[in-house]
PDB file of C-alpha atoms (C1' of nucleotides) in Angstrom:
ATOM      1  CA  MET A   1      35.747  45.211  48.400  1.00  0.00           C
ATOM      2  CA  ASN A   2      32.319  45.194  46.807  1.00  0.00           C
ATOM      3  CA  ASP A   3      30.447  48.367  45.887  1.00  0.00           C
ATOM      4  CA  TYR A   4      27.075  48.266  47.572  1.00  0.00           C
ATOM      5  CA  THR A   5      25.972  51.737  46.459  1.00  0.00           C
ATOM      6  CA  ASN A   6      23.325  50.534  44.056  1.00  0.00           C
ATOM      7  CA  ILE A   7      22.165  47.602  46.136  1.00  0.00           C
ATOM      8  CA  LEU A   8      21.577  49.946  49.061  1.00  0.00           C
ATOM      9  CA  ARG A   9      19.610  52.299  46.816  1.00  0.00           C
ATOM     10  CA  GLU A  10      17.527  49.430  45.494  1.00  0.00           C
ATOM     11  CA  HIS A  11      16.516  48.874  49.104  1.00  0.00           C
ATOM     12  CA  ASN A  12      15.599  52.558  49.496  1.00  0.00           C
ATOM     13  CA  LEU A  13      18.655  53.263  51.604  1.00  0.00           C
ATOM     14  CA  LYS A  14      20.918  56.218  50.928  1.00  0.00           C
ATOM     15  CA  ALA A  15      24.442  55.048  50.250  1.00  0.00           C
ATOM     16  CA  THR A  16      26.275  56.824  53.031  1.00  0.00           C
ATOM     17  CA  PRO A  17      29.904  55.976  53.807  1.00  0.00           C
ATOM     18  CA  GLN A  18      28.839  54.431  57.101  1.00  0.00           C
ATOM     19  CA  ARG A  19      26.317  52.160  55.418  1.00  0.00           C
ATOM     20  CA  LEU A  20      28.754  51.115  52.735  1.00  0.00           C
ATOM     21  CA  ALA A  21      31.192  50.190  55.489  1.00  0.00           C
ATOM     22  CA  ILE A  22      28.548  48.151  57.312  1.00  0.00           C
ATOM     23  CA  ALA A  23      27.723  46.317  54.101  1.00  0.00           C
ATOM     24  CA  ASN A  24      31.379  45.572  53.448  1.00  0.00           C
ATOM     25  CA  ALA A  25      31.992  44.459  57.012  1.00  0.00           C
ATOM     26  CA  LEU A  26      29.072  42.026  56.777  1.00  0.00           C
ATOM     27  CA  CYS A  27      30.268  40.850  53.385  1.00  0.00           C
ATOM     28  CA  THR A  28      33.767  40.041  54.544  1.00  0.00           C
ATOM     29  CA  ASN A  29      32.865  38.720  57.988  1.00  0.00           C
ATOM     30  CA  GLY A  30      29.663  36.912  57.095  1.00  0.00           C
ATOM     31  CA  HIS A  31      27.889  37.182  60.433  1.00  0.00           C
ATOM     32  CA  MET A  32      28.354  39.864  63.054  1.00  0.00           C
ATOM     33  CA  SER A  33      26.845  40.925  66.346  1.00  0.00           C
ATOM     34  CA  ILE A  34      26.092  44.554  67.088  1.00  0.00           C
ATOM     35  CA  GLU A  35      29.083  44.944  69.325  1.00  0.00           C
ATOM     36  CA  THR A  36      31.654  43.401  66.992  1.00  0.00           C
ATOM     37  CA  LEU A  37      30.256  45.435  64.126  1.00  0.00           C
ATOM     38  CA  TYR A  38      30.569  48.536  66.263  1.00  0.00           C
ATOM     39  CA  GLY A  39      34.168  47.642  67.035  1.00  0.00           C
ATOM     40  CA  ILE A  40      35.024  47.263  63.369  1.00  0.00           C
ATOM     41  CA  MET A  41      33.223  50.441  62.409  1.00  0.00           C
ATOM     42  CA  LEU A  42      35.126  52.405  65.031  1.00  0.00           C
ATOM     43  CA  LYS A  43      38.365  51.619  63.229  1.00  0.00           C
ATOM     44  CA  LYS A  44      37.106  53.321  60.113  1.00  0.00           C
ATOM     45  CA  PHE A  45      34.979  56.052  61.716  1.00  0.00           C
ATOM     46  CA  SER A  46      36.600  56.889  65.000  1.00  0.00           C
ATOM     47  CA  SER A  47      33.644  58.990  66.134  1.00  0.00           C
ATOM     48  CA  ILE A  48      30.765  56.872  64.862  1.00  0.00           C
ATOM     49  CA  SER A  49      27.899  56.691  67.320  1.00  0.00           C
ATOM     50  CA  LEU A  50      26.528  53.399  68.551  1.00  0.00           C
ATOM     51  CA  ALA A  51      23.119  54.889  67.821  1.00  0.00           C
ATOM     52  CA  THR A  52      24.090  55.062  64.168  1.00  0.00           C
ATOM     53  CA  ILE A  53      24.800  51.334  64.212  1.00  0.00           C
ATOM     54  CA  TYR A  54      21.428  50.565  65.764  1.00  0.00           C
ATOM     55  CA  LYS A  55      19.531  52.933  63.492  1.00  0.00           C
ATOM     56  CA  ASN A  56      21.119  51.455  60.411  1.00  0.00           C
ATOM     57  CA  ILE A  57      20.746  47.866  61.479  1.00  0.00           C
ATOM     58  CA  ASN A  58      17.050  48.440  62.144  1.00  0.00           C
ATOM     59  CA  LEU A  59      16.492  50.295  58.896  1.00  0.00           C
ATOM     60  CA  MET A  60      18.411  47.694  56.922  1.00  0.00           C
ATOM     61  CA  LEU A  61      16.297  44.978  58.527  1.00  0.00           C
ATOM     62  CA  GLU A  62      13.057  46.763  57.676  1.00  0.00           C
ATOM     63  CA  ASN A  63      14.191  47.162  54.085  1.00  0.00           C
ATOM     64  CA  THR A  64      15.386  43.532  53.934  1.00  0.00           C
ATOM     65  CA  PHE A  65      18.918  44.545  53.032  1.00  0.00           C
ATOM     66  CA  ILE A  66      20.086  42.404  55.948  1.00  0.00           C
ATOM     67  CA  GLN A  67      18.659  39.601  58.104  1.00  0.00           C
ATOM     68  CA  GLU A  68      18.873  38.853  61.796  1.00  0.00           C
ATOM     69  CA  VAL A  69      19.995  35.384  62.879  1.00  0.00           C
ATOM     70  CA  LYS A  70      18.888  34.422  66.370  1.00  0.00           C
ATOM     71  CA  LEU A  71      21.215  31.908  67.964  1.00  0.00           C
ATOM     72  CA  PRO A  72      20.767  29.693  71.032  1.00  0.00           C
ATOM     73  CA  ASN A  73      22.827  30.903  74.009  1.00  0.00           C
ATOM     74  CA  ALA A  74      24.337  33.766  72.052  1.00  0.00           C
ATOM     75  CA  LYS A  75      23.586  37.231  70.853  1.00  0.00           C
ATOM     76  CA  SER A  76      21.963  37.750  67.514  1.00  0.00           C
ATOM     77  CA  VAL A  77      24.153  38.180  64.486  1.00  0.00           C
ATOM     78  CA  TYR A  78      23.333  39.925  61.225  1.00  0.00           C
ATOM     79  CA  GLU A  79      24.052  38.990  57.634  1.00  0.00           C
ATOM     80  CA  LEU A  80      23.450  40.377  54.168  1.00  0.00           C
ATOM     81  CA  THR A  81      20.231  39.031  52.689  1.00  0.00           C
ATOM     82  CA  LYS A  82      20.968  36.050  50.467  1.00  0.00           C
ATOM     83  CA  THR A  83      18.915  33.182  49.114  1.00  0.00           C
ATOM     84  CA  PRO A  84      17.207  31.359  52.000  1.00  0.00           C
ATOM     85  CA  HIS A  85      19.533  29.086  53.916  1.00  0.00           C
ATOM     86  CA  SER A  86      20.144  27.482  57.300  1.00  0.00           C
ATOM     87  CA  HIS A  87      22.928  28.026  59.812  1.00  0.00           C
ATOM     88  CA  LEU A  88      25.565  26.013  61.608  1.00  0.00           C
ATOM     89  CA  LEU A  89      26.702  27.245  64.988  1.00  0.00           C
ATOM     90  CA  CYS A  90      29.836  25.975  66.680  1.00  0.00           C
ATOM     91  CA  GLU A  91      29.130  25.836  70.406  1.00  0.00           C
ATOM     92  CA  ALA A  92      32.855  25.877  71.124  1.00  0.00           C
ATOM     93  CA  CYS A  93      34.152  28.848  69.160  1.00  0.00           C
ATOM     94  CA  GLY A  94      30.871  30.576  68.374  1.00  0.00           C
ATOM     95  CA  ASN A  95      31.473  30.636  64.676  1.00  0.00           C
ATOM     96  CA  VAL A  96      28.461  30.714  62.365  1.00  0.00           C
ATOM     97  CA  GLU A  97      28.334  29.263  58.882  1.00  0.00           C
ATOM     98  CA  ASP A  98      25.700  29.186  56.199  1.00  0.00           C
ATOM     99  CA  ILE A  99      24.478  25.856  54.897  1.00  0.00           C
ATOM    100  CA  LEU A 100      22.100  25.147  52.061  1.00  0.00           C
ATOM    101  CA  LEU A 101      19.653  22.425  53.020  1.00  0.00           C
ATOM    102  CA  ASN A 102      16.547  21.326  51.211  1.00  0.00           C
ATOM    103  CA  LEU A 103      13.768  21.550  53.775  1.00  0.00           C
ATOM    104  CA  ASN A 104      10.894  20.819  51.401  1.00  0.00           C
ATOM    105  CA  SER A 105      10.118  17.414  52.851  1.00  0.00           C
ATOM    106  CA  ILE A 106      10.102  18.868  56.363  1.00  0.00           C
ATOM    107  CA  ILE A 107       7.785  21.657  55.312  1.00  0.00           C
ATOM    108  CA  GLU A 108       5.475  19.135  53.692  1.00  0.00           C
ATOM    109  CA  ASP A 109       5.423  17.068  56.862  1.00  0.00           C
ATOM    110  CA  ALA A 110       4.625  20.199  58.844  1.00  0.00           C
ATOM    111  CA  LEU A 111       1.835  21.151  56.465  1.00  0.00           C
ATOM    112  CA  LYS A 112       0.245  17.736  56.930  1.00  0.00           C
ATOM    113  CA  ALA A 113       0.676  17.715  60.683  1.00  0.00           C
ATOM    114  CA  SER A 114      -0.479  21.274  61.291  1.00  0.00           C
ATOM    115  CA  GLU A 115      -3.035  23.710  60.023  1.00  0.00           C
ATOM    116  CA  PHE A 116      -0.385  26.301  59.262  1.00  0.00           C
ATOM    117  CA  GLN A 117       0.384  27.990  56.007  1.00  0.00           C
ATOM    118  CA  ILE A 118       4.163  28.028  56.241  1.00  0.00           C
ATOM    119  CA  GLU A 119       5.997  31.036  54.836  1.00  0.00           C
ATOM    120  CA  LYS A 120       9.549  30.643  56.014  1.00  0.00           C
ATOM    121  CA  THR A 121      11.920  28.588  58.105  1.00  0.00           C
ATOM    122  CA  ASP A 122      14.617  29.427  60.619  1.00  0.00           C
ATOM    123  CA  LEU A 123      16.930  26.524  61.291  1.00  0.00           C
ATOM    124  CA  VAL A 124      20.094  26.553  63.374  1.00  0.00           C
ATOM    125  CA  LEU A 125      22.122  23.379  63.758  1.00  0.00           C
ATOM    126  CA  SER A 126      24.397  23.559  66.776  1.00  0.00           C
ATOM    127  CA  GLY A 127      27.438  21.444  67.322  1.00  0.00           C
ATOM    128  CA  VAL A 128      31.203  21.468  67.120  1.00  0.00           C
ATOM    129  CA  CYS A 129      33.111  22.525  64.047  1.00  0.00           C
ATOM    130  CA  LYS A 130      36.038  20.603  62.615  1.00  0.00           C
ATOM    131  CA  LYS A 131      38.652  22.942  64.007  1.00  0.00           C
ATOM    132  CA  CYS A 132      37.292  22.754  67.556  1.00  0.00           C
ATOM    133  CA  ARG A 133      36.991  18.981  67.500  1.00  0.00           C
ATOM    134  CA  LYS A 134      40.721  18.448  67.142  1.00  0.00           C
TER     135      LYS A 134
ATOM    136  CA  MET B   1      -2.775  21.607  88.111  1.00  0.00           C
ATOM    137  CA  ASN B   2       0.329  19.457  88.111  1.00  0.00           C
ATOM    138  CA  ASP B   3       2.629  19.088  91.115  1.00  0.00           C
ATOM    139  CA  TYR B   4       6.137  19.997  90.037  1.00  0.00           C
ATOM    140  CA  THR B   5       7.713  19.685  93.469  1.00  0.00           C
ATOM    141  CA  ASN B   6       9.721  16.584  92.701  1.00  0.00           C
ATOM    142  CA  ILE B   7      10.568  17.525  89.140  1.00  0.00           C
ATOM    143  CA  LEU B   8      12.006  20.788  90.392  1.00  0.00           C
ATOM    144  CA  ARG B   9      14.041  18.945  92.989  1.00  0.00           C
ATOM    145  CA  GLU B  10      15.321  16.522  90.383  1.00  0.00           C
ATOM    146  CA  HIS B  11      16.722  19.573  88.644  1.00  0.00           C
ATOM    147  CA  ASN B  12      18.376  20.767  91.848  1.00  0.00           C
ATOM    148  CA  LEU B  13      15.851  23.526  92.322  1.00  0.00           C
ATOM    149  CA  LYS B  14      14.120  24.139  95.620  1.00  0.00           C
ATOM    150  CA  ALA B  15      10.374  23.868  95.252  1.00  0.00           C
ATOM    151  CA  THR B  16       9.337  27.340  96.327  1.00  0.00           C
ATOM    152  CA  PRO B  17       5.760  28.521  95.813  1.00  0.00           C
ATOM    153  CA  GLN B  18       6.966  30.992  93.206  1.00  0.00           C
ATOM    154  CA  ARG B  19       8.731  28.305  91.227  1.00  0.00           C
ATOM    155  CA  LEU B  20       5.775  25.965  91.390  1.00  0.00           C
ATOM    156  CA  ALA B  21       3.625  28.765  90.032  1.00  0.00           C
ATOM    157  CA  ILE B  22       6.063  29.424  87.192  1.00  0.00           C
ATOM    158  CA  ALA B  23       6.047  25.739  86.317  1.00  0.00           C
ATOM    159  CA  ASN B  24       2.269  25.616  86.332  1.00  0.00           C
ATOM    160  CA  ALA B  25       1.965  28.795  84.283  1.00  0.00           C
ATOM    161  CA  LEU B  26       4.301  27.344  81.660  1.00  0.00           C
ATOM    162  CA  CYS B  27       2.434  24.063  81.742  1.00  0.00           C
ATOM    163  CA  THR B  28      -0.976  25.597  81.121  1.00  0.00           C
ATOM    164  CA  ASN B  29       0.144  28.312  78.699  1.00  0.00           C
ATOM    165  CA  GLY B  30       2.783  26.357  76.835  1.00  0.00           C
ATOM    166  CA  HIS B  31       5.039  29.223  75.817  1.00  0.00           C
ATOM    167  CA  MET B  32       5.455  32.516  77.614  1.00  0.00           C
ATOM    168  CA  SER B  33       7.602  35.617  77.395  1.00  0.00           C
ATOM    169  CA  ILE B  34       9.154  37.155  80.493  1.00  0.00           C
ATOM    170  CA  GLU B  35       6.648  39.980  80.607  1.00  0.00           C
ATOM    171  CA  THR B  36       3.536  37.853  80.218  1.00  0.00           C
ATOM    172  CA  LEU B  37       4.843  35.432  82.802  1.00  0.00           C
ATOM    173  CA  TYR B  38       5.441  38.350  85.147  1.00  0.00           C
ATOM    174  CA  GLY B  39       1.898  39.538  84.562  1.00  0.00           C
ATOM    175  CA  ILE B  40       0.474  36.133  85.431  1.00  0.00           C
ATOM    176  CA  MET B  41       2.677  35.755  88.475  1.00  0.00           C
ATOM    177  CA  LEU B  42       1.588  39.143  89.798  1.00  0.00           C
ATOM    178  CA  LYS B  43      -1.960  37.854  90.041  1.00  0.00           C
ATOM    179  CA  LYS B  44      -0.864  35.135  92.414  1.00  0.00           C
ATOM    180  CA  PHE B  45       1.965  36.980  94.211  1.00  0.00           C
ATOM    181  CA  SER B  46       1.022  40.624  94.226  1.00  0.00           C
ATOM    182  CA  SER B  47       4.456  41.691  95.449  1.00  0.00           C
ATOM    183  CA  ILE B  48       6.659  39.360  93.439  1.00  0.00           C
ATOM    184  CA  SER B  49       9.761  41.049  92.133  1.00  0.00           C
ATOM    185  CA  LEU B  50      10.644  41.049  88.475  1.00  0.00           C
ATOM    186  CA  ALA B  51      14.131  40.105  89.612  1.00  0.00           C
ATOM    187  CA  THR B  52      12.689  36.894  91.014  1.00  0.00           C
ATOM    188  CA  ILE B  53      11.289  36.071  87.587  1.00  0.00           C
ATOM    189  CA  TYR B  54      14.628  36.655  85.912  1.00  0.00           C
ATOM    190  CA  LYS B  55      16.624  34.796  88.542  1.00  0.00           C
ATOM    191  CA  ASN B  56      14.327  31.796  88.323  1.00  0.00           C
ATOM    192  CA  ILE B  57      14.171  31.753  84.560  1.00  0.00           C
ATOM    193  CA  ASN B  58      17.953  31.836  84.366  1.00  0.00           C
ATOM    194  CA  LEU B  59      18.401  29.158  86.997  1.00  0.00           C
ATOM    195  CA  MET B  60      15.751  26.969  85.428  1.00  0.00           C
ATOM    196  CA  LEU B  61      17.500  27.330  82.083  1.00  0.00           C
ATOM    197  CA  GLU B  62      20.875  26.391  83.562  1.00  0.00           C
ATOM    198  CA  ASN B  63      19.341  23.335  85.171  1.00  0.00           C
ATOM    199  CA  THR B  64      17.461  22.431  81.986  1.00  0.00           C
ATOM    200  CA  PHE B  65      14.109  22.541  83.706  1.00  0.00           C
ATOM    201  CA  ILE B  66      12.977  24.930  80.971  1.00  0.00           C
ATOM    202  CA  GLN B  67      14.121  25.930  77.484  1.00  0.00           C
ATOM    203  CA  GLU B  68      14.304  29.234  75.698  1.00  0.00           C
ATOM    204  CA  VAL B  69      12.708  29.520  72.269  1.00  0.00           C
ATOM    205  CA  LYS B  70      14.087  32.346  70.147  1.00  0.00           C
ATOM    206  CA  LEU B  71      11.570  33.596  67.619  1.00  0.00           C
ATOM    207  CA  PRO B  72      12.031  35.797  64.548  1.00  0.00           C
ATOM    208  CA  ASN B  73      10.689  39.314  65.071  1.00  0.00           C
ATOM    209  CA  ALA B  74       9.488  38.552  68.575  1.00  0.00           C
ATOM    210  CA  LYS B  75      10.719  38.237  72.090  1.00  0.00           C
ATOM    211  CA  SER B  76      11.908  34.908  73.364  1.00  0.00           C
ATOM    212  CA  VAL B  77       9.427  32.590  74.999  1.00  0.00           C
ATOM    213  CA  TYR B  78      10.088  29.838  77.510  1.00  0.00           C
ATOM    214  CA  GLU B  79       8.692  26.342  77.823  1.00  0.00           C
ATOM    215  CA  LEU B  80       9.074  23.352  80.084  1.00  0.00           C
ATOM    216  CA  THR B  81      11.731  20.968  78.798  1.00  0.00           C
ATOM    217  CA  LYS B  82      10.113  18.185  76.777  1.00  0.00           C
ATOM    218  CA  THR B  83      11.396  15.751  74.188  1.00  0.00           C
ATOM    219  CA  PRO B  84      13.102  17.651  71.357  1.00  0.00           C
ATOM    220  CA  HIS B  85      10.671  19.269  68.962  1.00  0.00           C
ATOM    221  CA  SER B  86      10.270  22.128  66.523  1.00  0.00           C
ATOM    222  CA  HIS B  87       8.021  25.176  66.652  1.00  0.00           C
ATOM    223  CA  LEU B  88       5.340  26.807  64.581  1.00  0.00           C
ATOM    224  CA  LEU B  89       4.953  30.560  64.883  1.00  0.00           C
ATOM    225  CA  CYS B  90       1.891  32.386  63.620  1.00  0.00           C
ATOM    226  CA  GLU B  91       3.082  35.729  62.264  1.00  0.00           C
ATOM    227  CA  ALA B  92      -0.430  37.120  62.586  1.00  0.00           C
ATOM    228  CA  CYS B  93      -1.410  36.338  66.163  1.00  0.00           C
ATOM    229  CA  GLY B  94       2.008  35.449  67.561  1.00  0.00           C
ATOM    230  CA  ASN B  95       0.899  32.100  68.829  1.00  0.00           C
ATOM    231  CA  VAL B  96       3.518  29.368  69.192  1.00  0.00           C
ATOM    232  CA  GLU B  97       2.864  25.661  68.847  1.00  0.00           C
ATOM    233  CA  ASP B  98       5.033  22.612  69.218  1.00  0.00           C
ATOM    234  CA  ILE B  99       5.410  20.265  66.305  1.00  0.00           C
ATOM    235  CA  LEU B 100       7.196  16.929  66.170  1.00  0.00           C
ATOM    236  CA  LEU B 101       9.192  16.611  62.976  1.00  0.00           C
ATOM    237  CA  ASN B 102      11.759  14.026  62.043  1.00  0.00           C
ATOM    238  CA  LEU B 103      14.858  15.974  61.088  1.00  0.00           C
ATOM    239  CA  ASN B 104      17.184  12.998  60.716  1.00  0.00           C
ATOM    240  CA  SER B 105      17.495  13.292  56.959  1.00  0.00           C
ATOM    241  CA  ILE B 106      18.281  16.992  57.267  1.00  0.00           C
ATOM    242  CA  ILE B 107      20.913  16.327  59.881  1.00  0.00           C
ATOM    243  CA  GLU B 108      22.462  13.674  57.673  1.00  0.00           C
ATOM    244  CA  ASP B 109      22.556  16.074  54.763  1.00  0.00           C
ATOM    245  CA  ALA B 110      24.202  18.644  57.005  1.00  0.00           C
ATOM    246  CA  LEU B 111      26.771  16.129  58.226  1.00  0.00           C
ATOM    247  CA  LYS B 112      27.725  15.347  54.638  1.00  0.00           C
ATOM    248  CA  ALA B 113      27.838  18.958  53.538  1.00  0.00           C
ATOM    249  CA  SER B 114      29.707  20.290  56.549  1.00  0.00           C
ATOM    250  CA  GLU B 115      32.479  19.293  58.882  1.00  0.00           C
ATOM    251  CA  PHE B 116      30.281  19.775  61.919  1.00  0.00           C
ATOM    252  CA  GLN B 117      29.391  17.312  64.609  1.00  0.00           C
ATOM    253  CA  ILE B 118      25.758  18.266  65.105  1.00  0.00           C
ATOM    254  CA  GLU B 119      24.344  18.118  68.617  1.00  0.00           C
ATOM    255  CA  LYS B 120      20.975  19.777  68.403  1.00  0.00           C
ATOM    256  CA  THR B 121      18.592  21.633  66.156  1.00  0.00           C
ATOM    257  CA  ASP B 122      16.480  24.736  66.568  1.00  0.00           C
ATOM    258  CA  LEU B 123      13.778  25.014  63.957  1.00  0.00           C
ATOM    259  CA  VAL B 124      11.002  27.588  63.792  1.00  0.00           C
ATOM    260  CA  LEU B 125       8.485  27.460  60.972  1.00  0.00           C
ATOM    261  CA  SER B 126       6.740  30.799  60.548  1.00  0.00           C
ATOM    262  CA  GLY B 127       3.444  31.276  58.817  1.00  0.00           C
ATOM    263  CA  VAL B 128      -0.238  31.829  59.411  1.00  0.00           C
ATOM    264  CA  CYS B 129      -2.319  29.593  61.599  1.00  0.00           C
ATOM    265  CA  LYS B 130      -5.732  28.271  60.636  1.00  0.00           C
ATOM    266  CA  LYS B 131      -7.624  30.725  62.786  1.00  0.00           C
ATOM    267  CA  CYS B 132      -5.851  33.751  61.354  1.00  0.00           C
ATOM    268  CA  ARG B 133      -6.301  32.604  57.762  1.00  0.00           C
ATOM    269  CA  LYS B 134     -10.093  32.823  57.900  1.00  0.00           C
TER     270      LYS B 134
ATOM    271  C1'  DT C   1      24.839  74.503  42.291  1.00  0.00           C
ATOM    272  C1'  DC C   2      20.950  74.562  45.216  1.00  0.00           C
ATOM    273  C1'  DC C   3      17.456  72.469  48.142  1.00  0.00           C
ATOM    274  C1'  DT C   4      15.441  69.301  51.136  1.00  0.00           C
ATOM    275  C1'  DA C   5      14.585  65.132  53.291  1.00  0.00           C
ATOM    276  C1'  DA C   6      17.332  61.977  55.339  1.00  0.00           C
ATOM    277  C1'  DA C   7      21.271  60.608  58.063  1.00  0.00           C
ATOM    278  C1'  DG C   8      25.045  61.137  61.498  1.00  0.00           C
ATOM    279  C1'  DG C   9      26.832  62.266  66.064  1.00  0.00           C
ATOM    280  C1'  DA C  10      26.115  63.499  70.837  1.00  0.00           C
ATOM    281  C1'  DT C  11      23.534  62.550  74.428  1.00  0.00           C
ATOM    282  C1'  DA C  12      19.428  61.712  77.175  1.00  0.00           C
ATOM    283  C1'  DA C  13      15.879  58.569  78.071  1.00  0.00           C
ATOM    284  C1'  DT C  14      13.919  54.162  78.128  1.00  0.00           C
ATOM    285  C1'  DT C  15      13.929  49.332  78.399  1.00  0.00           C
ATOM    286  C1'  DT C  16      15.886  45.092  79.673  1.00  0.00           C
ATOM    287  C1'  DT C  17      18.658  42.444  82.591  1.00  0.00           C
ATOM    288  C1'  DT C  18      21.755  41.670  86.401  1.00  0.00           C
ATOM    289  C1'  DA C  19      23.779  42.561  90.990  1.00  0.00           C
ATOM    290  C1'  DT C  20      23.459  43.616  95.895  1.00  0.00           C
ATOM    291  C1'  DC C  21      21.642  43.374 100.381  1.00  0.00           C
ATOM    292  C1'  DT C  22      18.707  41.783 104.020  1.00  0.00           C
ATOM    293  C1'  DA C  23      14.886  39.120 105.781  1.00  0.00           C
ATOM    294  C1'  DT C  24      12.635  34.854 105.045  1.00  0.00           C
ATOM    295  C1'  DT C  25      12.114  30.049 104.026  1.00  0.00           C
ATOM    296  C1'  DG C  26      12.721  25.166 102.194  1.00  0.00           C
ATOM    297  C1'  DA C  27      15.075  21.071 103.156  1.00  0.00           C
ATOM    298  C1'  DT C  28      17.948  18.310 105.922  1.00  0.00           C
ATOM    299  C1'  DA C  29      19.238  16.083 110.140  1.00  0.00           C
ATOM    300  C1'  DA C  30      19.115  15.761 115.056  1.00  0.00           C
TER     301       DA C  30
ATOM    302  C1'  DT D   1       9.128  18.548 115.773  1.00  0.00           C
ATOM    303  C1'  DT D   2      12.506  21.644 115.981  1.00  0.00           C
ATOM    304  C1'  DA D   3      16.925  23.753 114.960  1.00  0.00           C
ATOM    305  C1'  DT D   4      20.095  25.005 111.420  1.00  0.00           C
ATOM    306  C1'  DC D   5      21.807  26.903 107.311  1.00  0.00           C
ATOM    307  C1'  DA D   6      22.255  27.558 102.567  1.00  0.00           C
ATOM    308  C1'  DA D   7      19.305  29.135  99.198  1.00  0.00           C
ATOM    309  C1'  DT D   8      15.595  32.207  97.833  1.00  0.00           C
ATOM    310  C1'  DA D   9      12.429  36.288  97.654  1.00  0.00           C
ATOM    311  C1'  DG D  10      11.745  40.984  97.564  1.00  0.00           C
ATOM    312  C1'  DA D  11      13.388  45.769  97.260  1.00  0.00           C
ATOM    313  C1'  DT D  12      16.292  48.397  95.003  1.00  0.00           C
ATOM    314  C1'  DA D  13      20.404  49.959  92.734  1.00  0.00           C
ATOM    315  C1'  DA D  14      23.299  49.224  88.959  1.00  0.00           C
ATOM    316  C1'  DA D  15      24.537  47.866  84.522  1.00  0.00           C
ATOM    317  C1'  DA D  16      23.674  46.750  79.809  1.00  0.00           C
ATOM    318  C1'  DA D  17      21.058  47.186  75.687  1.00  0.00           C
ATOM    319  C1'  DT D  18      18.185  49.831  72.818  1.00  0.00           C
ATOM    320  C1'  DT D  19      15.623  53.818  71.376  1.00  0.00           C
ATOM    321  C1'  DA D  20      14.482  58.792  71.185  1.00  0.00           C
ATOM    322  C1'  DT D  21      15.731  63.645  70.717  1.00  0.00           C
ATOM    323  C1'  DC D  22      18.062  67.459  68.904  1.00  0.00           C
ATOM    324  C1'  DC D  23      20.960  69.763  65.958  1.00  0.00           C
ATOM    325  C1'  DT D  24      24.375  69.725  62.260  1.00  0.00           C
ATOM    326  C1'  DT D  25      25.793  67.678  58.068  1.00  0.00           C
ATOM    327  C1'  DT D  26      25.116  65.384  53.714  1.00  0.00           C
ATOM    328  C1'  DA D  27      23.299  62.460  49.748  1.00  0.00           C
ATOM    329  C1'  DG D  28      20.921  62.834  45.782  1.00  0.00           C
ATOM    330  C1'  DG D  29      17.545  64.829  42.822  1.00  0.00           C
ATOM    331  C1'  DA D  30      15.892  69.283  40.671  1.00  0.00           C
TER     332       DA D  30
END
DNA sequence: TCCTAAAGGATAATTTTTATCTATTGATAA
DNA sequence: TTATCAATAGATAAAAATTATCCTTTAGGA
């Protein structure tokens, strides 16, 4: 169980018990939707309001403490901000994994082919994970 | 103005005037959100119901006549199904463009690094387009 | 320890999306 | 052509998702 007190403060977020619990839930679970996060939070704070979840998720996004991951045919999930990475989505079980891929050559190709100044990439690779293939 | 009658039918969709208009709107505009599509459709069918837009979008998605494009920090847009491609998003003006990029090497890397059987990719490159950079 | 802006909980309001119901219509076959 | 019928459109209600409001509580600095 990590202590996110200081990391929250570095992102200009007061370290409330609810926020520390959100941070820990995301740390242990990796990627979570609003509703599953709400479910987990309810176990610890039986009277937590769904509005508190939304307010914190939005504030944490604005302050880049967390990131939203938009998935095809699924609800968005949220993760703690890490070094840039891509995602693997299992279409069978819905599980999401991080994967580090070097996209430099792709970005170069895109720079040549377009007139865009590219700042960031969002890549989701969808398929079937090992467990679900058996 | 293309005639999508047969293409709709090939996707098991009756070619109603509303659907033909949706197809043409997507063809000429490339990528559209629900609300902008509704706005355009209202010009042609002053009493069209928003429910009709949603029902058609969902049915067209199920029958792969169109695709949803999920964008970071923006609402989803929809496009006619074409050969697989990636997207460029201008963070300044919100414009979305298609871009053909060869992702084979990335997919290979991902296959090696993961235990996934990869079926498809969703890539959005965000940045600033030429017009907005001036 | 005190003070204050910020946060939490309860709840209402808003927005987004889906479901329901009836009249209409596209597509097929006689 | 016309008749037939399942599918669709529109109107609207309902449900789901998200945000706003209000008041009490609290984190964190003075």
